[in-house]
Coordinates of C-alpha atoms in Angstrom, one line a residue:
X22 CA 4.0 10.4 32.5
X23 CA 2.6 10.4 36.0
X24 CA 0.1 8.1 37.6
X25 CA -3.0 9.8 36.4
X26 CA -1.5 11.1 33.2
X27 CA -1.0 14.7 34.4
X28 CA 1.4 16.4 36.7
X29 CA 0.0 18.5 39.5
X30 CA 1.6 20.0 42.6
X31 CA 0.7 18.4 45.9
X32 CA 0.8 20.3 49.1
X33 CA 0.3 19.3 52.7
X34 CA 0.0 22.7 54.3
X35 CA -1.4 21.3 57.6
X36 CA 1.9 19.7 58.5
X37 CA 5.1 21.4 57.7
X38 CA 8.2 20.2 59.6
X39 CA 11.8 19.6 58.8
X40 CA 15.1 19.0 60.4
X41 CA 16.8 19.7 57.1
X42 CA 19.1 22.6 56.3
X43 CA 19.8 24.0 52.8
X44 CA 22.4 21.9 51.1
X45 CA 25.1 22.0 48.4
X46 CA 25.5 19.1 46.0
X47 CA 29.2 18.0 45.9
X48 CA 28.5 15.8 42.8
X49 CA 27.3 18.8 40.9
X50 CA 23.9 17.2 40.5
X51 CA 20.8 18.5 42.1
X52 CA 17.7 16.3 42.4
X53 CA 14.3 17.9 41.5
X54 CA 12.4 18.2 44.7
X55 CA 9.1 19.1 43.1
X56 CA 9.3 16.2 40.7
X57 CA 10.1 13.8 43.5
X58 CA 7.2 15.1 45.6
X59 CA 4.7 14.9 42.8
X60 CA 5.8 11.5 41.7
X61 CA 5.6 10.1 45.2
X62 CA 2.0 11.4 45.8
X63 CA 0.7 10.8 42.2
X64 CA 1.7 7.1 42.5
X65 CA 0.3 6.9 46.0
X66 CA -3.2 7.3 44.5
X67 CA -2.9 3.6 43.7
X68 CA -3.8 2.2 47.1
X69 CA -4.8 5.5 48.8
X70 CA -7.0 4.8 51.8
X71 CA -7.9 6.0 55.3
X72 CA -8.4 9.7 54.6
X73 CA -7.9 11.8 57.7
X74 CA -7.6 15.4 56.4
X75 CA -8.7 17.9 53.8
X76 CA -5.5 17.9 51.6
X77 CA -5.2 15.5 48.7
X78 CA -2.3 13.8 50.3
X79 CA -4.0 13.4 53.7
X80 CA -4.6 9.7 53.3
X81 CA -2.8 6.5 54.2
X82 CA -2.2 3.5 52.0
X83 CA -3.5 0.0 51.6
X84 CA -1.4 -1.3 48.8
X85 CA -0.7 -4.8 49.8
X86 CA 1.7 -7.0 48.0
X87 CA 0.4 -8.0 44.5
X88 CA -3.1 -6.7 44.9
X89 CA -4.4 -4.8 41.9
X90 CA -3.0 -1.4 43.0
X91 CA 0.4 -2.9 43.6
X92 CA 0.3 -4.4 40.1
X93 CA -0.6 -1.0 38.6
X94 CA 2.3 0.8 40.3
X95 CA 4.7 -1.9 39.3
X96 CA 3.7 -1.6 35.7
X97 CA 4.1 2.2 36.0
X98 CA 7.6 1.7 37.5
X99 CA 8.5 -0.6 34.7
X100 CA 7.5 1.9 32.1
X101 CA 9.3 4.8 33.8
X102 CA 12.7 3.1 34.1
X103 CA 12.5 1.9 30.5
X104 CA 11.9 5.4 29.4
X105 CA 15.2 6.3 31.0
X106 CA 17.0 3.6 28.9
X107 CA 17.3 1.1 31.8
X108 CA 17.1 -2.6 31.2
X109 CA 14.5 -4.3 33.3
X110 CA 14.8 -7.8 34.7
X111 CA 12.2 -9.7 36.9
X112 CA 13.0 -12.7 38.9
X113 CA 10.9 -15.6 40.1
X114 CA 9.7 -13.7 43.1
X115 CA 8.7 -10.7 41.1
X116 CA 11.7 -8.6 42.3
X117 CA 12.2 -5.8 39.7
X118 CA 15.8 -4.9 38.8
X119 CA 16.2 -1.7 36.7
X120 CA 19.7 -1.2 35.4
X121 CA 21.3 1.9 33.9
X122 CA 24.7 1.4 32.2
X123 CA 27.9 3.1 33.5
X124 CA 30.7 4.5 31.3
X125 CA 33.1 1.6 31.9
X126 CA 30.7 -0.9 30.3
X127 CA 31.6 -3.2 33.1
X128 CA 30.0 -6.6 33.5
X129 CA 30.3 -6.3 37.3
X130 CA 27.0 -6.3 39.3
X131 CA 25.3 -3.0 39.5
X132 CA 25.2 -0.6 42.5
X133 CA 21.6 -0.8 43.5
X134 CA 19.2 1.5 45.3
X135 CA 16.4 -0.6 46.7
X136 CA 13.3 -0.6 48.7
X137 CA 9.6 -1.7 48.2
X138 CA 6.3 -0.4 46.9
X139 CA 4.0 -2.6 49.0
X140 CA 2.5 -1.1 52.2
X141 CA 0.7 -2.1 55.4
X142 CA -3.1 -2.4 55.4
X143 CA -3.2 0.8 57.3
X144 CA 0.1 2.2 56.3
X145 CA 1.4 5.5 55.1
X146 CA 2.8 7.1 51.9
X147 CA 6.5 7.0 52.8
X148 CA 7.5 3.6 54.2
X149 CA 9.3 1.9 51.4
X150 CA 7.7 4.1 48.7
X151 CA 10.1 7.0 49.4
X152 CA 13.0 4.6 48.8
X153 CA 11.8 3.6 45.3
X154 CA 10.7 7.1 44.2
X155 CA 14.0 8.6 45.5
X156 CA 16.0 6.0 43.5
X157 CA 14.0 6.8 40.4
X158 CA 14.6 10.5 41.0
X159 CA 18.4 9.8 41.2
X160 CA 18.3 8.0 37.8
X161 CA 16.2 10.8 36.3
X162 CA 18.6 13.4 37.6
X163 CA 21.6 11.6 36.2
X164 CA 19.9 10.9 32.9
X165 CA 18.8 14.5 32.2
X166 CA 22.3 15.8 33.3
X167 CA 24.2 13.4 31.1
X168 CA 26.0 12.1 34.1
X169 CA 27.6 8.7 33.9
X170 CA 28.7 6.6 36.9
X171 CA 31.7 4.3 36.4
X172 CA 29.7 1.1 37.1
X173 CA 26.2 0.3 36.3
X174 CA 23.6 1.6 38.8
X175 CA 20.0 0.8 39.2
X176 CA 16.9 0.3 41.3
X177 CA 15.4 -2.8 42.9
X178 CA 11.7 -3.1 43.9
X179 CA 11.7 -6.0 46.4
X180 CA 8.5 -8.0 46.6
X181 CA 6.5 -8.5 49.8
X182 CA 8.8 -6.6 52.2
X183 CA 6.0 -5.8 54.6
X184 CA 4.7 -9.4 54.9
X185 CA 1.2 -8.0 55.6
X186 CA -0.8 -9.9 53.0
X187 CA 1.5 -12.9 52.7
X188 CA 2.9 -13.3 56.2
X189 CA 6.7 -13.3 55.8
X190 CA 8.5 -10.0 56.2
X191 CA 11.4 -9.1 53.8
X192 CA 10.2 -12.1 51.9
X193 CA 11.6 -11.8 48.4
X194 CA 14.9 -10.3 49.5
X195 CA 15.1 -13.2 51.9
X196 CA 14.6 -15.7 49.0
X197 CA 17.3 -13.8 47.0
X198 CA 19.7 -14.1 49.9
X199 CA 19.1 -17.8 50.3
X200 CA 17.5 -17.5 53.7
X201 CA 13.9 -18.4 52.7
X202 CA 13.2 -21.4 50.3
X203 CA 11.4 -20.1 47.3
X204 CA 8.7 -22.8 47.4
X205 CA 7.9 -21.9 50.9
X206 CA 7.6 -18.2 49.8
X207 CA 5.5 -19.1 46.8
X208 CA 3.1 -21.1 49.0
X209 CA 2.5 -18.3 51.4
X210 CA -1.3 -17.7 51.7
X211 CA -3.3 -14.5 51.7
X212 CA -4.2 -13.9 55.3
X213 CA -7.8 -13.4 54.4
X214 CA -8.1 -16.0 51.6
X215 CA -6.1 -19.2 51.9
X216 CA -7.0 -20.1 48.4
X217 CA -4.7 -17.3 47.1
X218 CA -1.0 -17.9 47.2
X219 CA 1.9 -15.5 46.5
X220 CA 2.8 -17.5 43.4
X221 CA -0.8 -17.4 42.1
X222 CA -0.8 -13.6 42.4
X223 CA 2.6 -13.4 40.7
X224 CA 1.2 -15.4 37.8
X225 CA -2.1 -13.4 37.7
X226 CA -0.3 -10.1 37.3
X227 CA 2.5 -11.4 35.0
X228 CA 5.3 -10.9 37.5
X229 CA 6.6 -14.5 37.8
X230 CA 9.9 -13.9 36.1
X231 CA 12.2 -16.5 34.6
X232 CA 15.4 -15.4 36.4
X233 CA 16.2 -17.3 39.6
X234 CA 15.5 -15.3 42.7
X235 CA 19.1 -15.6 43.8
X236 CA 22.3 -13.6 44.2
X237 CA 24.1 -16.3 42.2
X238 CA 25.9 -14.7 39.3
X239 CA 25.1 -17.5 36.9
X240 CA 21.4 -18.1 37.5
X241 CA 20.3 -15.1 39.5
X242 CA 20.8 -11.4 39.7
X243 CA 23.8 -10.4 41.9
X244 CA 24.3 -6.9 43.2
X245 CA 27.6 -5.0 43.6
X246 CA 26.2 -2.9 46.5
X247 CA 22.8 -2.0 48.0
X248 CA 21.8 1.4 49.4
X249 CA 18.3 2.0 50.8
X250 CA 16.7 5.3 51.8
X251 CA 13.9 5.0 54.4
X252 CA 12.0 7.1 56.9
X253 CA 13.3 6.4 60.3
X254 CA 10.0 5.1 61.7
X255 CA 10.9 6.3 65.1
X256 CA 11.6 9.6 67.0
X257 CA 15.4 9.5 67.5
X258 CA 16.4 11.8 64.7
X259 CA 13.7 14.4 65.7
X260 CA 14.6 14.2 69.4
X261 CA 18.3 14.8 68.5
X262 CA 17.5 17.5 65.9
X263 CA 19.4 15.5 63.2
X264 CA 18.6 15.5 59.5
X265 CA 20.2 12.3 58.3
X266 CA 20.7 9.0 60.0
X267 CA 23.7 7.0 58.9
X268 CA 22.5 3.4 59.5
X269 CA 25.3 1.0 60.4
X270 CA 23.2 -2.0 61.2
X271 CA 19.9 -3.5 62.3
X272 CA 18.7 -5.1 65.5
X273 CA 17.7 -8.7 65.5
X274 CA 14.2 -9.9 65.8
X275 CA 12.1 -13.0 65.9
X276 CA 8.4 -13.5 65.0
X277 CA 6.6 -16.4 66.7
X278 CA 3.0 -17.6 66.4
X279 CA 1.5 -19.1 69.6
X280 CA -1.5 -21.3 69.4
X281 CA -3.3 -21.9 72.8
X282 CA -5.7 -24.8 73.0
X283 CA -8.6 -24.9 75.4
X284 CA -12.2 -26.2 75.3
X285 CA -15.6 -24.8 74.4
X286 CA -17.8 -24.3 77.5
X287 CA -20.9 -22.4 78.5
X288 CA -20.0 -19.2 80.3
X289 CA -23.1 -19.4 82.5
X290 CA -22.9 -23.0 83.6
X291 CA -19.2 -23.7 83.8
X292 CA -17.4 -22.5 87.0
X293 CA -13.9 -21.0 86.7
X294 CA -12.4 -24.2 88.3
X295 CA -13.8 -26.3 85.4
X296 CA -12.7 -24.1 82.5
X297 CA -9.9 -24.4 79.9
X298 CA -9.9 -20.8 78.7
X299 CA -7.3 -20.1 76.0
X300 CA -8.2 -16.4 75.7
X301 CA -7.6 -15.8 79.4
X302 CA -4.3 -17.6 79.2
X303 CA -3.3 -15.8 76.0
X304 CA -4.0 -12.4 77.7
X305 CA -1.7 -13.4 80.6
X306 CA 1.0 -14.6 78.2
X307 CA 0.9 -11.3 76.2
X308 CA 1.2 -9.3 79.4
X309 CA 4.0 -11.5 80.7
X310 CA 5.9 -11.1 77.4
X311 CA 5.8 -7.3 77.8
X312 CA 7.2 -7.5 81.4
X313 CA 10.0 -9.9 80.4
X314 CA 11.1 -7.8 77.4
X315 CA 11.1 -4.7 79.6
X316 CA 13.3 -6.4 82.1
X317 CA 15.9 -7.1 79.3
X318 CA 15.5 -3.6 77.8
X319 CA 14.1 -5.4 74.7
X320 CA 10.8 -5.1 72.9
X321 CA 8.0 -7.7 72.7
X322 CA 4.8 -7.0 70.8
X323 CA 1.6 -8.8 69.8
X324 CA 0.0 -7.5 66.6
X325 CA -2.5 -10.3 65.7
X326 CA -4.9 -12.2 67.9
X327 CA -7.3 -14.7 66.3
X328 CA -10.2 -16.6 67.8
X329 CA -12.5 -19.0 65.9
X330 CA -15.0 -17.3 63.7
X331 CA -17.8 -19.3 65.4
X332 CA -16.9 -17.8 68.9
X333 CA -19.8 -16.3 70.8
X334 CA -20.4 -14.0 73.8
X335 CA -21.6 -16.8 76.1
X336 CA -19.0 -19.4 75.2
X337 CA -15.5 -19.9 76.3
X338 CA -13.3 -20.0 73.2
X339 CA -11.8 -23.3 72.1
X340 CA -8.5 -21.9 70.7
X341 CA -6.6 -18.6 70.4
X342 CA -3.7 -17.7 68.2
X343 CA -1.5 -14.7 68.8
X344 CA 1.8 -13.4 67.4
X345 CA 4.9 -12.5 69.3
X346 CA 7.5 -10.1 67.9
X347 CA 10.8 -9.9 70.0
X348 CA 13.5 -7.3 69.1
X349 CA 16.9 -6.2 70.4
X350 CA 20.2 -5.1 68.9
X351 CA 21.9 -8.3 70.3
X352 CA 20.8 -11.8 69.2
X353 CA 21.6 -13.2 72.7
X354 CA 19.0 -11.0 74.3
X355 CA 16.4 -11.9 71.7
X356 CA 17.0 -15.5 72.4
X357 CA 16.9 -14.9 76.2
X358 CA 13.6 -13.1 76.0
X359 CA 12.1 -15.9 73.9
X360 CA 13.3 -18.6 76.3
X361 CA 12.0 -16.7 79.3
X362 CA 8.7 -16.1 77.6
X363 CA 8.2 -19.8 76.8
X364 CA 9.0 -20.7 80.4
X365 CA 6.5 -18.2 81.6
X366 CA 3.9 -19.3 79.1
X367 CA 4.3 -22.9 80.4
X368 CA 3.6 -21.7 83.9
X369 CA 0.6 -19.6 82.8
X370 CA -0.9 -22.6 80.9
X371 CA -1.2 -24.6 84.1
X372 CA -3.1 -21.8 85.9
X373 CA -6.8 -21.0 86.0
X374 CA -9.2 -23.9 86.1
X375 CA -8.0 -27.0 84.3
X376 CA -5.4 -25.1 82.4
X377 CA -4.6 -25.1 78.6
X378 CA -2.0 -26.4 76.3
X379 CA 0.0 -24.4 73.7
X380 CA 2.3 -24.9 70.8
X381 CA 4.3 -22.4 68.7
X382 CA 6.2 -21.9 65.5
X383 CA 9.1 -19.6 64.6
X384 CA 8.0 -17.7 61.6
X385 CA 10.8 -15.3 61.1
X386 CA 14.4 -15.2 62.5
X387 CA 16.3 -12.1 61.5
X388 CA 19.6 -11.9 63.3
X389 CA 21.2 -8.6 64.1
X390 CA 23.4 -7.3 61.3
X391 CA 26.3 -4.9 60.8
X392 CA 26.3 -3.1 57.5
X393 CA 29.4 -2.7 55.3
X394 CA 32.0 -0.2 56.5
X395 CA 32.7 1.3 53.0
X396 CA 29.0 1.8 52.3
X397 CA 28.5 3.4 55.7
X398 CA 31.5 5.6 55.0
X399 CA 30.0 6.7 51.6
X400 CA 26.8 7.7 53.4
X401 CA 28.6 9.5 56.1
X402 CA 30.7 11.4 53.5
X403 CA 27.4 12.4 51.8
X404 CA 25.9 13.5 55.0
X405 CA 29.1 15.5 56.0
X406 CA 29.0 17.3 52.6
X407 CA 25.3 18.1 52.7
X408 CA 24.5 19.0 56.3
X409 CA 27.7 18.6 58.3
X410 CA 28.6 16.1 61.0
X411 CA 26.5 17.9 63.7
X412 CA 23.3 17.3 61.7
X413 CA 23.8 13.6 61.1
X414 CA 24.1 10.6 63.5
X415 CA 25.1 7.0 63.4
X416 CA 22.1 4.7 64.1
X417 CA 21.0 1.1 64.4
X418 CA 17.7 0.3 62.7
X419 CA 15.0 -0.9 65.0
X420 CA 13.0 -2.4 62.1
X421 CA 13.9 -5.0 59.5
X422 CA 14.5 -3.9 55.9
X423 CA 15.5 -5.6 52.7
X424 CA 19.0 -4.3 53.2
X425 CA 19.3 -6.7 56.2
X426 CA 19.2 -9.6 53.7
X427 CA 21.2 -7.9 50.9
X428 CA 24.0 -7.2 53.4
X429 CA 24.6 -11.0 53.5
X430 CA 25.7 -11.0 49.8
X431 CA 26.8 -7.6 48.9
X432 CA 28.1 -4.4 50.6
X433 CA 25.0 -2.6 51.9
X434 CA 23.9 0.3 54.1
X435 CA 20.9 2.6 54.8
X436 CA 20.0 6.2 55.1
X437 CA 17.3 7.4 57.5
X438 CA 15.3 10.7 57.3
X439 CA 13.0 11.9 60.0
X440 CA 9.2 11.3 60.0
X441 CA 6.7 13.4 61.9
X442 CA 6.5 12.3 65.6
X443 CA 8.3 9.1 64.6
X444 CA 5.0 7.7 63.4
X445 CA 5.0 4.9 60.8
X446 CA 2.7 1.9 59.9
X447 CA -0.1 4.4 60.3
X448 CA -2.1 6.5 57.8
X449 CA -0.7 9.8 59.2
X450 CA 2.9 8.8 58.6
X451 CA 4.6 11.9 57.1
X452 CA 8.0 13.1 55.9
X453 CA 8.3 16.7 54.8
X454 CA 9.1 17.6 51.2
X455 CA 12.4 19.1 52.3
X456 CA 13.5 16.0 54.2
X457 CA 12.4 13.7 51.3
X458 CA 14.6 15.8 49.0
X459 CA 17.6 15.9 51.4
X460 CA 17.4 12.1 51.8
X461 CA 17.2 11.6 48.0
X462 CA 20.2 13.9 47.5
X463 CA 22.1 12.0 50.2
X464 CA 21.3 8.8 48.3
X465 CA 22.6 10.2 45.1
X466 CA 25.8 11.5 46.7
X467 CA 26.4 8.2 48.6
X468 CA 26.0 6.2 45.3
X469 CA 28.4 8.5 43.4
X470 CA 30.9 8.4 46.3
X471 CA 30.8 4.6 46.5
X472 CA 31.0 4.3 42.7
X473 CA 34.2 6.4 42.7
X474 CA 35.6 4.4 45.6
X475 CA 34.8 1.2 43.8
X476 CA 36.5 2.4 40.6
X477 CA 39.7 3.3 42.5
X478 CA 39.7 0.0 44.4
X479 CA 39.3 -2.1 41.2
X480 CA 42.0 -0.2 39.3

């Protein structure tokens, strides 16, 4: 049963692109490309927004964590995995663990395929969503073919990966990994309504589970491995004409919130020399952060700027808050950029009139990670079998993903597939049906390969 109760074929004739080639399935299993495509787009009707074209799928998404549409797709997901005979467990952060038994009847933690169903406010239909729908398609394909893995396999839907509504990215996987205290996560506030917390929304929708959000084998839900399929969210695969990215790690990043304090003043009667203008200072700080990051071959970005709601055209603002996102594959460079930015901000604060003051908080610290060699090898083996070494490439993820946190507690790795023009976190985000199918087949083959490797290693 699909999202609206009926299956229909979705097409996006306006934008056909693919780096994929035809592939053979070494496992003997073949995923159903049409079913995958239809499921992906049917379920994206929950949260569809920002229409930009004439085709039914020409919309972006606004399915923020634990809003009503997210609750609907979660309930749909629960029903679908249970139809396949999976057990379903939900932890105290609303993470959903669907488990399909293997032929060994082993009590060992399952091999998981994980990602997320929440999106950015102006996001697309593939970021995170493809990873869950691909994992579901892998289970459906195994189920209908009567194929049994050795160990249990399953799917994890991680809560609040985007951090768009409740501002903490990779939030619930971070709690699971022990990197984020659960009470701090529960108390995260809706960015538009501080009376709403993440916990209150878990309770409202019935997703506050009883299992501890932890990798602890006694109280929580440990995993034996974690594989994640994701669109690349950048142009590297396209620029190199590669079909599959074998992701061996992720660059480090830090999110900071800067609060710059000034003083209200009349714009017509207060000369520049007498002003304490936090908006002017903030603009200089943001520009300086860009120059500093560029010098270090790193990235620094500001995504949110806030001024008081009672600001006016003819008044100097009293306070400005802005975010700073710093990224680089090496943690030492991330730290160097942060330190240099703070020194530059200190200098800028004393400029222009009477100057301003500022303080800051570190909201997210995600160190660079290296993924498990055996998981990477399983993905590389799948890519070699499906498209050949010339059509795949080793990559480092520029973005954070749930796999960054799972890698701290179980063998983990990721698969990337191309997205049109490298665009993501935007309504026009697009991955072709062929590339979605190829990525899903690679996910299946990598899981089967790793399951066989695990069985040999354990015996």
